[in-house]
CSV table of C-alpha atoms in Angstrom, one decimal:
chain,number,residue,atom,x,y,z
A,249,UNK,CA,0.0,0.0,0.0
A,250,UNK,CA,1.2,3.5,-0.8
A,251,UNK,CA,-0.4,6.8,-0.3
A,252,UNK,CA,1.0,10.3,-0.7
A,253,UNK,CA,-0.9,13.3,0.7
A,254,UNK,CA,0.2,16.9,0.4
A,255,UNK,CA,-1.1,20.3,1.3
A,256,UNK,CA,0.4,23.0,-0.8
A,257,UNK,CA,0.5,26.7,0.2
A,258,UNK,CA,1.6,27.8,-3.2
A,259,UNK,CA,0.5,27.1,-6.8
A,260,UNK,CA,1.2,23.7,-8.2
A,261,UNK,CA,1.0,22.0,-11.6
A,262,UNK,CA,-1.1,18.9,-11.2
A,263,UNK,CA,0.0,17.2,-14.4
A,264,UNK,CA,3.7,17.8,-13.6
A,265,UNK,CA,3.1,16.3,-10.2
A,266,UNK,CA,1.3,13.4,-11.7
A,267,UNK,CA,4.1,12.8,-14.1
A,268,UNK,CA,6.8,12.9,-11.4
A,269,UNK,CA,4.8,10.7,-9.1
A,270,UNK,CA,4.2,8.2,-11.9
A,271,UNK,CA,7.9,8.1,-12.8
A,272,UNK,CA,8.9,7.3,-9.2
A,273,UNK,CA,6.1,4.7,-9.0
A,274,UNK,CA,7.2,2.9,-12.2
A,275,UNK,CA,10.4,1.7,-10.4
A,276,UNK,CA,8.2,-0.3,-8.2
A,277,UNK,CA,5.0,-1.0,-10.1
A,278,UNK,CA,5.8,-1.0,-13.9
A,279,UNK,CA,3.7,-3.7,-15.6
A,280,UNK,CA,1.4,-4.2,-12.6
A,281,UNK,CA,-1.1,-1.4,-13.1
A,282,UNK,CA,-3.4,-1.2,-16.0
A,283,UNK,CA,-5.5,1.8,-14.9
A,284,UNK,CA,-4.8,5.3,-13.8
A,285,UNK,CA,-7.7,7.5,-13.0
A,286,UNK,CA,-7.2,11.1,-12.0
A,287,UNK,CA,-9.3,14.2,-11.2
A,288,UNK,CA,-8.2,17.8,-11.1
A,289,UNK,CA,-10.4,20.5,-9.5
A,290,UNK,CA,-9.7,23.9,-10.9
A,291,UNK,CA,-10.9,27.3,-9.6
A,292,UNK,CA,-13.7,28.7,-11.9
A,293,UNK,CA,-14.3,32.4,-12.4
A,294,UNK,CA,-18.0,31.9,-11.6
A,295,UNK,CA,-20.0,30.1,-8.9
A,296,UNK,CA,-23.8,30.0,-8.3
A,297,UNK,CA,-24.4,32.6,-10.9
A,298,UNK,CA,-21.8,35.1,-9.7
A,299,UNK,CA,-18.5,36.2,-11.0
A,300,UNK,CA,-15.7,35.2,-8.6
A,301,UNK,CA,-12.5,37.2,-8.6
A,302,UNK,CA,-10.5,35.2,-6.1
A,303,UNK,CA,-10.7,32.6,-3.4
A,304,UNK,CA,-9.0,32.0,0.0
A,305,UNK,CA,-8.8,28.3,1.0
A,306,UNK,CA,-8.4,27.8,4.8
A,307,UNK,CA,-7.8,24.5,6.4
A,308,UNK,CA,-7.2,22.9,9.8
A,309,UNK,CA,-3.5,22.0,9.8
A,310,UNK,CA,-2.9,18.6,11.2
A,311,UNK,CA,-6.4,17.4,10.9
A,312,UNK,CA,-6.5,18.0,7.2
A,313,UNK,CA,-3.5,15.7,6.5
A,314,UNK,CA,-4.8,13.1,8.9
A,315,UNK,CA,-8.3,13.0,7.3
A,316,UNK,CA,-6.9,12.9,3.8
A,317,UNK,CA,-4.5,10.1,4.6
A,318,UNK,CA,-7.3,8.2,6.3
A,319,UNK,CA,-9.7,8.4,3.4
A,320,UNK,CA,-7.0,7.6,0.8
A,321,UNK,CA,-5.9,4.6,2.8
A,322,UNK,CA,-9.5,3.5,3.1
A,323,UNK,CA,-9.8,3.7,-0.7
A,324,UNK,CA,-6.5,1.7,-1.2
A,325,UNK,CA,-7.8,-1.0,1.1
A,326,UNK,CA,-11.3,-1.2,-0.3
A,327,UNK,CA,-10.3,-1.2,-4.0
A,328,UNK,CA,-6.9,-2.9,-3.7
A,329,UNK,CA,-5.2,0.1,-5.2
A,330,UNK,CA,-1.5,0.0,-6.0
A,331,UNK,CA,-1.0,3.7,-5.3
A,332,UNK,CA,-2.8,6.9,-4.5
A,333,UNK,CA,-1.9,10.6,-4.6
A,334,UNK,CA,-3.8,13.5,-3.2
A,335,UNK,CA,-2.6,17.1,-3.4
A,336,UNK,CA,-4.7,20.0,-2.2
A,337,UNK,CA,-4.0,23.7,-2.3
A,338,UNK,CA,-4.6,26.2,0.5
A,339,UNK,CA,-4.1,30.0,0.6
A,340,UNK,CA,-5.0,32.6,-2.0
A,341,UNK,CA,-6.2,31.4,-5.4
A,342,UNK,CA,-7.1,33.0,-8.6
A,343,UNK,CA,-9.4,31.6,-11.4
A,344,UNK,CA,-7.9,28.8,-13.3
A,345,UNK,CA,-5.6,27.9,-10.3
A,346,UNK,CA,-5.6,24.1,-9.6
A,347,UNK,CA,-7.3,23.3,-6.2
A,348,UNK,CA,-7.0,19.6,-5.9
A,349,UNK,CA,-5.5,16.5,-7.6
A,350,UNK,CA,-6.6,13.0,-6.9
A,351,UNK,CA,-4.9,10.1,-8.7
A,352,UNK,CA,-5.1,6.4,-8.2
A,353,UNK,CA,-3.4,3.4,-9.8
A,354,UNK,CA,-4.9,-0.1,-10.0
A,355,UNK,CA,-4.8,-3.3,-12.0
A,356,UNK,CA,-8.2,-2.8,-13.5
A,357,UNK,CA,-10.2,0.2,-14.6
A,358,UNK,CA,-13.4,-0.4,-12.5
A,359,UNK,CA,-11.4,0.0,-9.2
A,360,UNK,CA,-9.6,3.1,-10.5
A,361,UNK,CA,-12.8,4.9,-11.6
A,362,UNK,CA,-14.6,4.0,-8.4
A,363,UNK,CA,-11.8,4.8,-6.0
A,364,UNK,CA,-10.9,8.2,-7.6
A,365,UNK,CA,-14.4,9.4,-7.4
A,366,UNK,CA,-15.0,8.1,-3.9
A,367,UNK,CA,-11.8,9.8,-2.7
A,368,UNK,CA,-13.1,13.1,-4.2
A,369,UNK,CA,-16.5,12.8,-2.7
A,370,UNK,CA,-15.1,11.8,0.7
A,371,UNK,CA,-12.6,14.7,0.6
A,372,UNK,CA,-15.4,17.1,-0.1
A,373,UNK,CA,-17.5,15.9,2.8
A,374,UNK,CA,-14.8,15.2,5.4
A,375,UNK,CA,-11.6,17.1,4.8
A,376,UNK,CA,-11.5,20.3,6.8
A,377,UNK,CA,-11.1,23.0,4.1
A,378,UNK,CA,-13.2,26.1,3.7
A,379,UNK,CA,-13.5,28.4,0.7
A,380,UNK,CA,-13.9,32.1,1.0
A,381,UNK,CA,-14.8,33.8,-2.3
A,382,UNK,CA,-14.0,37.3,-3.4
A,383,UNK,CA,-16.9,38.7,-5.6
A,384,UNK,CA,-16.9,42.0,-7.6
A,385,UNK,CA,-18.8,43.7,-4.7
A,386,UNK,CA,-17.8,41.8,-1.5
A,387,UNK,CA,-16.9,38.4,-0.3
A,388,UNK,CA,-18.5,35.3,1.2
A,389,UNK,CA,-17.9,31.9,2.7
A,390,UNK,CA,-19.0,29.1,0.5
A,391,UNK,CA,-21.7,27.6,2.7
A,392,UNK,CA,-21.9,24.0,1.4
A,393,UNK,CA,-20.4,21.7,-1.2
A,394,UNK,CA,-22.7,20.6,-3.9
A,395,UNK,CA,-23.2,16.8,-4.4
A,396,UNK,CA,-21.0,15.3,-7.1
B,180,UNK,CA,-4.1,18.9,34.6
B,181,UNK,CA,-3.4,20.7,31.3
B,182,UNK,CA,-6.0,23.0,29.8
B,183,UNK,CA,-8.4,22.2,27.0
B,184,UNK,CA,-7.5,24.1,23.9
B,185,UNK,CA,-10.4,25.2,21.7
B,186,UNK,CA,-10.1,26.2,18.0
B,187,UNK,CA,-12.6,27.9,15.7
B,188,UNK,CA,-12.4,27.9,11.9
B,189,UNK,CA,-13.7,29.8,8.9
B,190,UNK,CA,-17.1,31.5,9.3
B,191,UNK,CA,-17.4,30.2,12.8
B,192,UNK,CA,-14.2,31.9,13.8
B,193,UNK,CA,-15.6,35.2,12.4
B,194,UNK,CA,-18.9,34.7,14.2
B,195,UNK,CA,-17.2,33.9,17.5
B,196,UNK,CA,-14.7,36.7,17.0
B,197,UNK,CA,-11.6,34.8,17.8
B,198,UNK,CA,-9.6,31.8,16.6
B,199,UNK,CA,-8.9,30.0,19.8
B,200,UNK,CA,-9.7,29.8,23.5
B,201,UNK,CA,-8.9,27.7,26.6
B,202,UNK,CA,-10.9,26.0,29.3
B,203,UNK,CA,-9.5,24.5,32.5
B,204,UNK,CA,-8.8,20.8,32.0
B,205,UNK,CA,-9.8,19.5,35.4
B,206,UNK,CA,-13.6,19.8,34.9
B,207,UNK,CA,-15.4,16.9,33.0
B,208,UNK,CA,-17.3,18.4,30.0
B,209,UNK,CA,-19.0,17.4,26.8
B,210,UNK,CA,-18.3,19.2,23.5
B,211,UNK,CA,-21.7,20.9,23.7
B,212,UNK,CA,-21.0,22.1,27.3
B,213,UNK,CA,-17.6,23.4,26.3
B,214,UNK,CA,-19.3,25.5,23.6
B,215,UNK,CA,-21.9,27.0,25.9
B,216,UNK,CA,-19.4,27.7,28.6
B,217,UNK,CA,-17.2,29.7,26.2
B,218,UNK,CA,-20.1,31.2,24.2
B,219,UNK,CA,-23.0,31.6,26.6
B,220,UNK,CA,-24.7,34.2,24.4
B,221,UNK,CA,-24.4,32.3,21.1
B,222,UNK,CA,-26.3,29.0,20.6
B,223,UNK,CA,-24.2,26.5,18.7
B,224,UNK,CA,-25.1,27.1,15.0
B,225,UNK,CA,-26.8,24.2,13.3
B,226,UNK,CA,-24.6,22.0,11.2
B,227,UNK,CA,-21.5,22.9,13.2
B,228,UNK,CA,-18.9,20.1,13.2
B,229,UNK,CA,-16.6,19.3,16.1
B,230,UNK,CA,-13.3,17.4,16.3
B,231,UNK,CA,-11.3,16.3,19.3
B,232,UNK,CA,-7.6,15.8,18.6
B,233,UNK,CA,-8.3,15.8,14.8
B,234,UNK,CA,-11.1,13.2,14.9
B,235,UNK,CA,-14.7,14.0,14.2
B,236,UNK,CA,-16.9,13.7,17.4
B,237,UNK,CA,-20.5,14.1,18.4
B,238,UNK,CA,-21.6,17.0,20.5
B,239,UNK,CA,-22.0,14.7,23.4
B,240,UNK,CA,-18.5,13.4,23.4
B,241,UNK,CA,-16.4,14.0,26.5
B,242,UNK,CA,-13.5,16.5,26.4
B,243,UNK,CA,-10.5,16.1,28.7
B,244,UNK,CA,-7.6,18.2,29.8
B,245,UNK,CA,-4.9,18.3,27.1
B,246,UNK,CA,-7.4,17.8,24.3
B,247,UNK,CA,-7.6,20.0,21.3
B,248,UNK,CA,-11.3,20.7,20.5
B,249,UNK,CA,-12.2,22.3,17.2
B,250,UNK,CA,-15.5,23.8,16.0
B,251,UNK,CA,-16.1,24.5,12.4
B,252,UNK,CA,-18.8,24.9,9.7
B,253,UNK,CA,-19.5,22.3,7.0
B,254,UNK,CA,-16.4,21.8,5.0
B,255,UNK,CA,-16.1,23.1,1.4
B,256,UNK,CA,-12.8,21.9,0.0
B,257,UNK,CA,-12.0,20.0,-3.3
C,161,UNK,CA,-18.0,21.7,-28.4
C,162,UNK,CA,-14.5,20.4,-28.9
C,163,UNK,CA,-13.2,16.9,-29.3
C,164,UNK,CA,-9.8,15.7,-30.3
C,165,UNK,CA,-9.3,12.0,-31.4
C,166,UNK,CA,-6.0,10.5,-32.3
C,167,UNK,CA,-4.7,7.1,-33.2
C,168,UNK,CA,-1.0,6.7,-32.5
C,169,UNK,CA,1.2,4.1,-34.2
C,170,UNK,CA,4.1,4.8,-31.9
C,171,UNK,CA,4.6,5.2,-28.1
C,172,UNK,CA,3.1,8.3,-26.5
C,173,UNK,CA,3.3,10.0,-23.1
C,174,UNK,CA,-0.3,10.5,-21.9
C,175,UNK,CA,0.6,13.1,-19.3
C,176,UNK,CA,2.7,15.2,-21.7
C,177,UNK,CA,-0.2,15.0,-24.2
C,178,UNK,CA,-2.7,16.0,-21.5
C,179,UNK,CA,-0.5,18.9,-20.4
C,180,UNK,CA,-0.1,20.2,-24.0
C,181,UNK,CA,-3.8,19.9,-24.7
C,182,UNK,CA,-4.7,21.6,-21.5
C,183,UNK,CA,-2.3,24.5,-22.2
C,184,UNK,CA,-3.9,25.0,-25.7
C,185,UNK,CA,-7.4,24.8,-24.2
C,186,UNK,CA,-6.7,27.3,-21.5
C,187,UNK,CA,-6.5,30.1,-24.1
C,188,UNK,CA,-10.2,29.4,-24.8
C,189,UNK,CA,-11.6,28.0,-21.5
C,190,UNK,CA,-9.5,29.3,-18.6
C,191,UNK,CA,-11.8,30.0,-15.6
C,192,UNK,CA,-14.8,28.1,-17.2
C,193,UNK,CA,-13.9,24.5,-16.2
C,194,UNK,CA,-13.8,23.3,-12.6
C,195,UNK,CA,-13.3,19.6,-13.3
C,196,UNK,CA,-10.9,17.5,-15.4
C,197,UNK,CA,-11.2,13.8,-15.2
C,198,UNK,CA,-8.8,11.5,-17.0
C,199,UNK,CA,-8.2,7.9,-17.5
C,200,UNK,CA,-5.0,6.2,-18.7
C,201,UNK,CA,-5.0,2.5,-19.7
C,202,UNK,CA,-1.5,0.9,-19.5
C,203,UNK,CA,-0.3,-2.5,-20.7
C,204,UNK,CA,0.1,-4.9,-17.8
C,205,UNK,CA,2.6,-7.8,-17.8
C,206,UNK,CA,-0.1,-10.2,-16.8
C,207,UNK,CA,-3.6,-11.0,-17.9
C,208,UNK,CA,-6.1,-13.7,-16.8
C,209,UNK,CA,-3.4,-15.4,-14.7
C,210,UNK,CA,-0.7,-15.5,-17.5
C,211,UNK,CA,2.5,-13.6,-18.0
C,212,UNK,CA,2.2,-11.3,-21.1
C,213,UNK,CA,5.4,-10.4,-22.9
C,214,UNK,CA,4.0,-8.1,-25.6
C,215,UNK,CA,0.9,-7.1,-27.4
C,216,UNK,CA,-0.1,-6.1,-30.9
C,217,UNK,CA,-3.0,-3.7,-31.2
C,218,UNK,CA,-4.9,-3.9,-34.5
C,219,UNK,CA,-7.6,-1.6,-35.6
C,220,UNK,CA,-9.9,-0.7,-38.5
C,221,UNK,CA,-8.5,2.5,-39.9
C,222,UNK,CA,-11.2,5.0,-40.8
C,223,UNK,CA,-13.9,3.3,-38.7
C,224,UNK,CA,-11.9,3.6,-35.5
C,225,UNK,CA,-11.5,7.4,-35.8
C,226,UNK,CA,-15.2,7.7,-36.8
C,227,UNK,CA,-16.4,5.6,-33.9
C,228,UNK,CA,-14.2,7.4,-31.3
C,229,UNK,CA,-15.3,10.8,-32.6
C,230,UNK,CA,-18.9,9.8,-32.5
C,231,UNK,CA,-18.8,8.5,-28.9
C,232,UNK,CA,-16.8,11.5,-27.7
C,233,UNK,CA,-19.2,13.9,-29.3
C,234,UNK,CA,-22.1,12.0,-27.8
C,235,UNK,CA,-20.5,12.4,-24.3
C,236,UNK,CA,-19.8,16.2,-25.0
C,237,UNK,CA,-23.5,16.6,-25.9
C,238,UNK,CA,-24.9,14.5,-23.1
C,239,UNK,CA,-22.8,16.0,-20.2
C,240,UNK,CA,-22.3,19.5,-21.7
C,241,UNK,CA,-18.5,19.0,-21.6
C,242,UNK,CA,-16.2,21.9,-22.5
C,243,UNK,CA,-13.6,19.6,-24.1
C,244,UNK,CA,-12.7,16.0,-24.6
C,245,UNK,CA,-9.5,14.2,-25.7
C,246,UNK,CA,-9.1,10.6,-26.7
C,247,UNK,CA,-5.7,9.1,-27.8
C,248,UNK,CA,-5.3,5.4,-28.5
C,249,UNK,CA,-2.3,3.4,-29.4
C,250,UNK,CA,-2.1,0.8,-32.1
C,251,UNK,CA,0.9,-1.4,-33.2
C,252,UNK,CA,3.4,-3.3,-31.1
C,253,UNK,CA,3.3,-2.7,-27.3
C,254,UNK,CA,5.4,-3.8,-24.4
C,255,UNK,CA,4.3,-4.0,-20.7
C,256,UNK,CA,4.0,-0.5,-19.1
C,257,UNK,CA,3.3,1.1,-22.5
C,258,UNK,CA,0.3,3.5,-22.5
C,259,UNK,CA,-2.7,2.2,-24.5
C,260,UNK,CA,-5.3,4.8,-24.1
C,261,UNK,CA,-5.9,8.3,-22.7
C,262,UNK,CA,-9.4,9.7,-22.2
C,263,UNK,CA,-9.7,13.2,-20.7
C,264,UNK,CA,-12.7,15.5,-20.3
C,265,UNK,CA,-13.2,19.0,-19.0
C,266,UNK,CA,-16.4,20.3,-17.5
C,267,UNK,CA,-17.8,23.0,-15.2
C,268,UNK,CA,-18.7,20.5,-12.5
C,269,UNK,CA,-17.1,17.2,-11.3
C,270,UNK,CA,-20.2,14.9,-11.6
C,271,UNK,CA,-20.3,15.4,-15.4
C,272,UNK,CA,-16.5,14.9,-15.7
C,273,UNK,CA,-16.5,11.7,-13.7
C,274,UNK,CA,-19.6,10.3,-15.5
C,275,UNK,CA,-18.4,11.3,-19.0
C,276,UNK,CA,-14.8,10.0,-18.7
C,277,UNK,CA,-16.0,6.6,-17.5
C,278,UNK,CA,-18.8,6.4,-20.1
C,279,UNK,CA,-16.3,7.2,-22.9
C,280,UNK,CA,-14.0,4.4,-21.7
C,281,UNK,CA,-16.8,1.9,-21.5
C,282,UNK,CA,-18.2,2.9,-24.9
C,283,UNK,CA,-14.7,2.8,-26.5
C,284,UNK,CA,-14.2,-0.7,-25.1
C,285,UNK,CA,-17.5,-2.0,-26.4
C,286,UNK,CA,-17.7,-0.1,-29.8
C,287,UNK,CA,-14.3,1.1,-31.1
C,288,UNK,CA,-12.8,-1.5,-33.5
C,289,UNK,CA,-9.5,-2.4,-31.8
C,290,UNK,CA,-8.2,-5.9,-31.2
C,291,UNK,CA,-5.5,-7.1,-28.8
C,292,UNK,CA,-3.2,-10.0,-29.7
C,293,UNK,CA,-1.0,-11.0,-26.8
C,294,UNK,CA,2.4,-12.7,-26.8
C,295,UNK,CA,2.8,-15.1,-23.9
C,296,UNK,CA,5.9,-17.0,-22.8
C,297,UNK,CA,4.9,-20.0,-24.9
C,298,UNK,CA,2.7,-18.7,-27.7
C,299,UNK,CA,0.2,-16.0,-28.5
C,300,UNK,CA,-3.5,-15.4,-28.5
C,301,UNK,CA,-6.2,-13.0,-29.4
C,302,UNK,CA,-7.9,-11.4,-26.4
C,303,UNK,CA,-11.5,-12.8,-26.8
C,304,UNK,CA,-13.5,-10.3,-25.0
C,305,UNK,CA,-13.2,-7.2,-22.9
C,306,UNK,CA,-14.1,-7.5,-19.2
C,307,UNK,CA,-16.8,-5.2,-17.9
C,308,UNK,CA,-15.5,-2.1,-16.1
D,164,UNK,CA,-21.8,-0.9,-60.8
D,165,UNK,CA,-18.7,-0.9,-58.6
D,166,UNK,CA,-17.9,-4.0,-56.6
D,167,UNK,CA,-18.6,-4.6,-52.9
D,168,UNK,CA,-15.3,-4.6,-50.9
D,169,UNK,CA,-15.2,-7.0,-48.0
D,170,UNK,CA,-12.7,-6.7,-45.1
D,171,UNK,CA,-11.9,-9.2,-42.3
D,172,UNK,CA,-10.1,-8.2,-39.1
D,173,UNK,CA,-8.2,-9.9,-36.3
D,174,UNK,CA,-9.0,-13.5,-35.4
D,175,UNK,CA,-11.6,-13.6,-38.1
D,176,UNK,CA,-9.1,-12.6,-40.8
D,177,UNK,CA,-6.9,-15.5,-39.6
D,178,UNK,CA,-9.8,-17.9,-39.6
D,179,UNK,CA,-10.9,-16.9,-43.1
D,180,UNK,CA,-7.3,-16.9,-44.3
D,181,UNK,CA,-7.4,-13.5,-46.0
D,182,UNK,CA,-7.8,-9.8,-45.2
D,183,UNK,CA,-10.1,-8.8,-48.0
D,184,UNK,CA,-12.3,-10.0,-50.8
D,185,UNK,CA,-14.7,-8.6,-53.4
D,186,UNK,CA,-18.2,-9.4,-54.6
D,187,UNK,CA,-19.9,-8.0,-57.7
D,188,UNK,CA,-22.0,-5.0,-56.9
D,189,UNK,CA,-24.9,-5.5,-59.2
D,190,UNK,CA,-26.6,-8.2,-57.1
D,191,UNK,CA,-28.8,-7.3,-54.1
D,192,UNK,CA,-27.4,-9.0,-51.0
D,193,UNK,CA,-27.7,-8.9,-47.2
D,194,UNK,CA,-24.7,-8.9,-44.9
D,195,UNK,CA,-25.3,-12.5,-44.0
D,196,UNK,CA,-25.7,-13.5,-47.7
D,197,UNK,CA,-22.4,-11.8,-48.5
D,198,UNK,CA,-20.7,-13.8,-45.8
D,199,UNK,CA,-22.1,-17.2,-47.0
D,200,UNK,CA,-21.4,-16.4,-50.7
D,201,UNK,CA,-17.7,-15.8,-49.8
D,202,UNK,CA,-17.3,-18.4,-47.1
D,203,UNK,CA,-19.7,-21.3,-48.1
D,204,UNK,CA,-17.8,-23.8,-45.9
D,205,UNK,CA,-17.6,-21.6,-42.8
D,206,UNK,CA,-20.8,-20.6,-40.9
D,207,UNK,CA,-20.6,-17.1,-39.6
D,208,UNK,CA,-19.0,-17.4,-36.1
D,209,UNK,CA,-21.3,-16.3,-33.3
D,210,UNK,CA,-20.7,-12.8,-32.0
D,211,UNK,CA,-19.2,-11.6,-35.3
D,212,UNK,CA,-19.8,-7.9,-35.8
D,213,UNK,CA,-20.4,-6.3,-39.2
D,214,UNK,CA,-20.0,-2.7,-40.4
D,215,UNK,CA,-21.0,-1.1,-43.7
D,216,UNK,CA,-19.0,2.0,-44.6
D,217,UNK,CA,-17.7,2.3,-41.0
D,218,UNK,CA,-21.2,2.0,-39.4
D,219,UNK,CA,-22.3,-1.0,-37.4
D,220,UNK,CA,-25.1,-2.9,-39.1
D,221,UNK,CA,-27.3,-6.0,-38.5
D,222,UNK,CA,-26.7,-9.2,-40.4
D,223,UNK,CA,-29.9,-8.5,-42.4
D,224,UNK,CA,-28.8,-5.1,-43.6
D,225,UNK,CA,-28.6,-4.7,-47.4
D,226,UNK,CA,-25.1,-4.3,-49.1
D,227,UNK,CA,-24.8,-2.3,-52.3
D,228,UNK,CA,-22.2,-1.9,-55.0
D,229,UNK,CA,-19.4,0.4,-53.8
D,230,UNK,CA,-20.0,-0.4,-50.1
D,231,UNK,CA,-17.2,-1.4,-47.8
D,232,UNK,CA,-18.4,-4.3,-45.7
D,233,UNK,CA,-16.3,-5.4,-42.7
D,234,UNK,CA,-16.6,-8.5,-40.5
D,235,UNK,CA,-14.8,-8.7,-37.2
D,236,UNK,CA,-14.8,-10.4,-33.8
D,237,UNK,CA,-15.8,-8.6,-30.5
D,238,UNK,CA,-13.6,-5.5,-30.0
D,239,UNK,CA,-11.0,-5.5,-27.3
D,240,UNK,CA,-9.4,-2.0,-27.2
D,241,UNK,CA,-8.9,0.3,-24.4
């Protein structure tokens, strides 16, 4: 079992992270995985009908990492994943900035699809992050995540 | 007995007007009792989540000296 | 609506392709998409309990491109995707070689997850590709795709 | 009238022993009839798929002069 969890305080490139992680993983797992599913969440310039100029992502240091590791490990166990990677931004973001990367590796595609989606939904309901949006005429806390 | 450390996050921190607080650790308390002792004028907002030492807990869970107790609104990451 | 379909006769790097495609797409769509879901299928060194040394991927030139474009366009329509990319290898492959990349971009994550998986399943049941495996002591056509 | 061009793929090509064939185009035929005219000694294997001009068709579909008719086993890409 392998799981890598990271909280990033500055901008990151999900596809470069994914490529680097996969290269490292190939030393161990080349030929064993047939399926890689990944999800990238990106900041949009609109939300619930309003223009959004910027966003601040707060979190609960310590608990965040613990919760993310717990849910990724739960997914690894449940779907017999070969590896999983979760990277999540915090701090000040602008539209088009990456927010989150979830990637999983498994022998077969069903497990990869299921696990990647499950990790994202579990992250959205359990990991202690909070979004504060800057609008053209003020700011607001995002009250609730929509269902996926 | 070490104190209980209390943390507030996000909109709840703004509502309470501070990020952290302390309670004496030698007094047996539940999560809900810790809230009302610290914020007697503010009923616990509905949907508030609580964690003790980074683990989600119910409002009836016991808090002990040395614990870190956190209150926060529904999470909105991802 | 945008869809890019490619058949590749030589090795390709899915994550580099994805990064280049996304960079081009950002000129048009930055700030509009919140979700990118992708799937990479990779050749394993084992299948149905046997070691696999190599694989030849045949296809039906002309029909393959048409069928892939049709199913990607169907997904774009059905889930209001902002973009979709499908790249599929043909020819001689070795274990750990990428076989297929499917990536989709949408405003919300539910559509991205659904569409990416649907394209993969539709590709597996409709696109005219055939796998011929080289085993340690012979070779065989893969008779049937497993369900995902 | 141009001929009907027939293509075989993958295991079916190996079974038939060739990759392509032709039939005269001036004779009305269904997909199944085209198969049995070309392969009288080999019943159409179960699960065989057929396409005319790159579109999946049923075995009862009509084939016309100038068409490209393909026969192939279940697909296994991805």
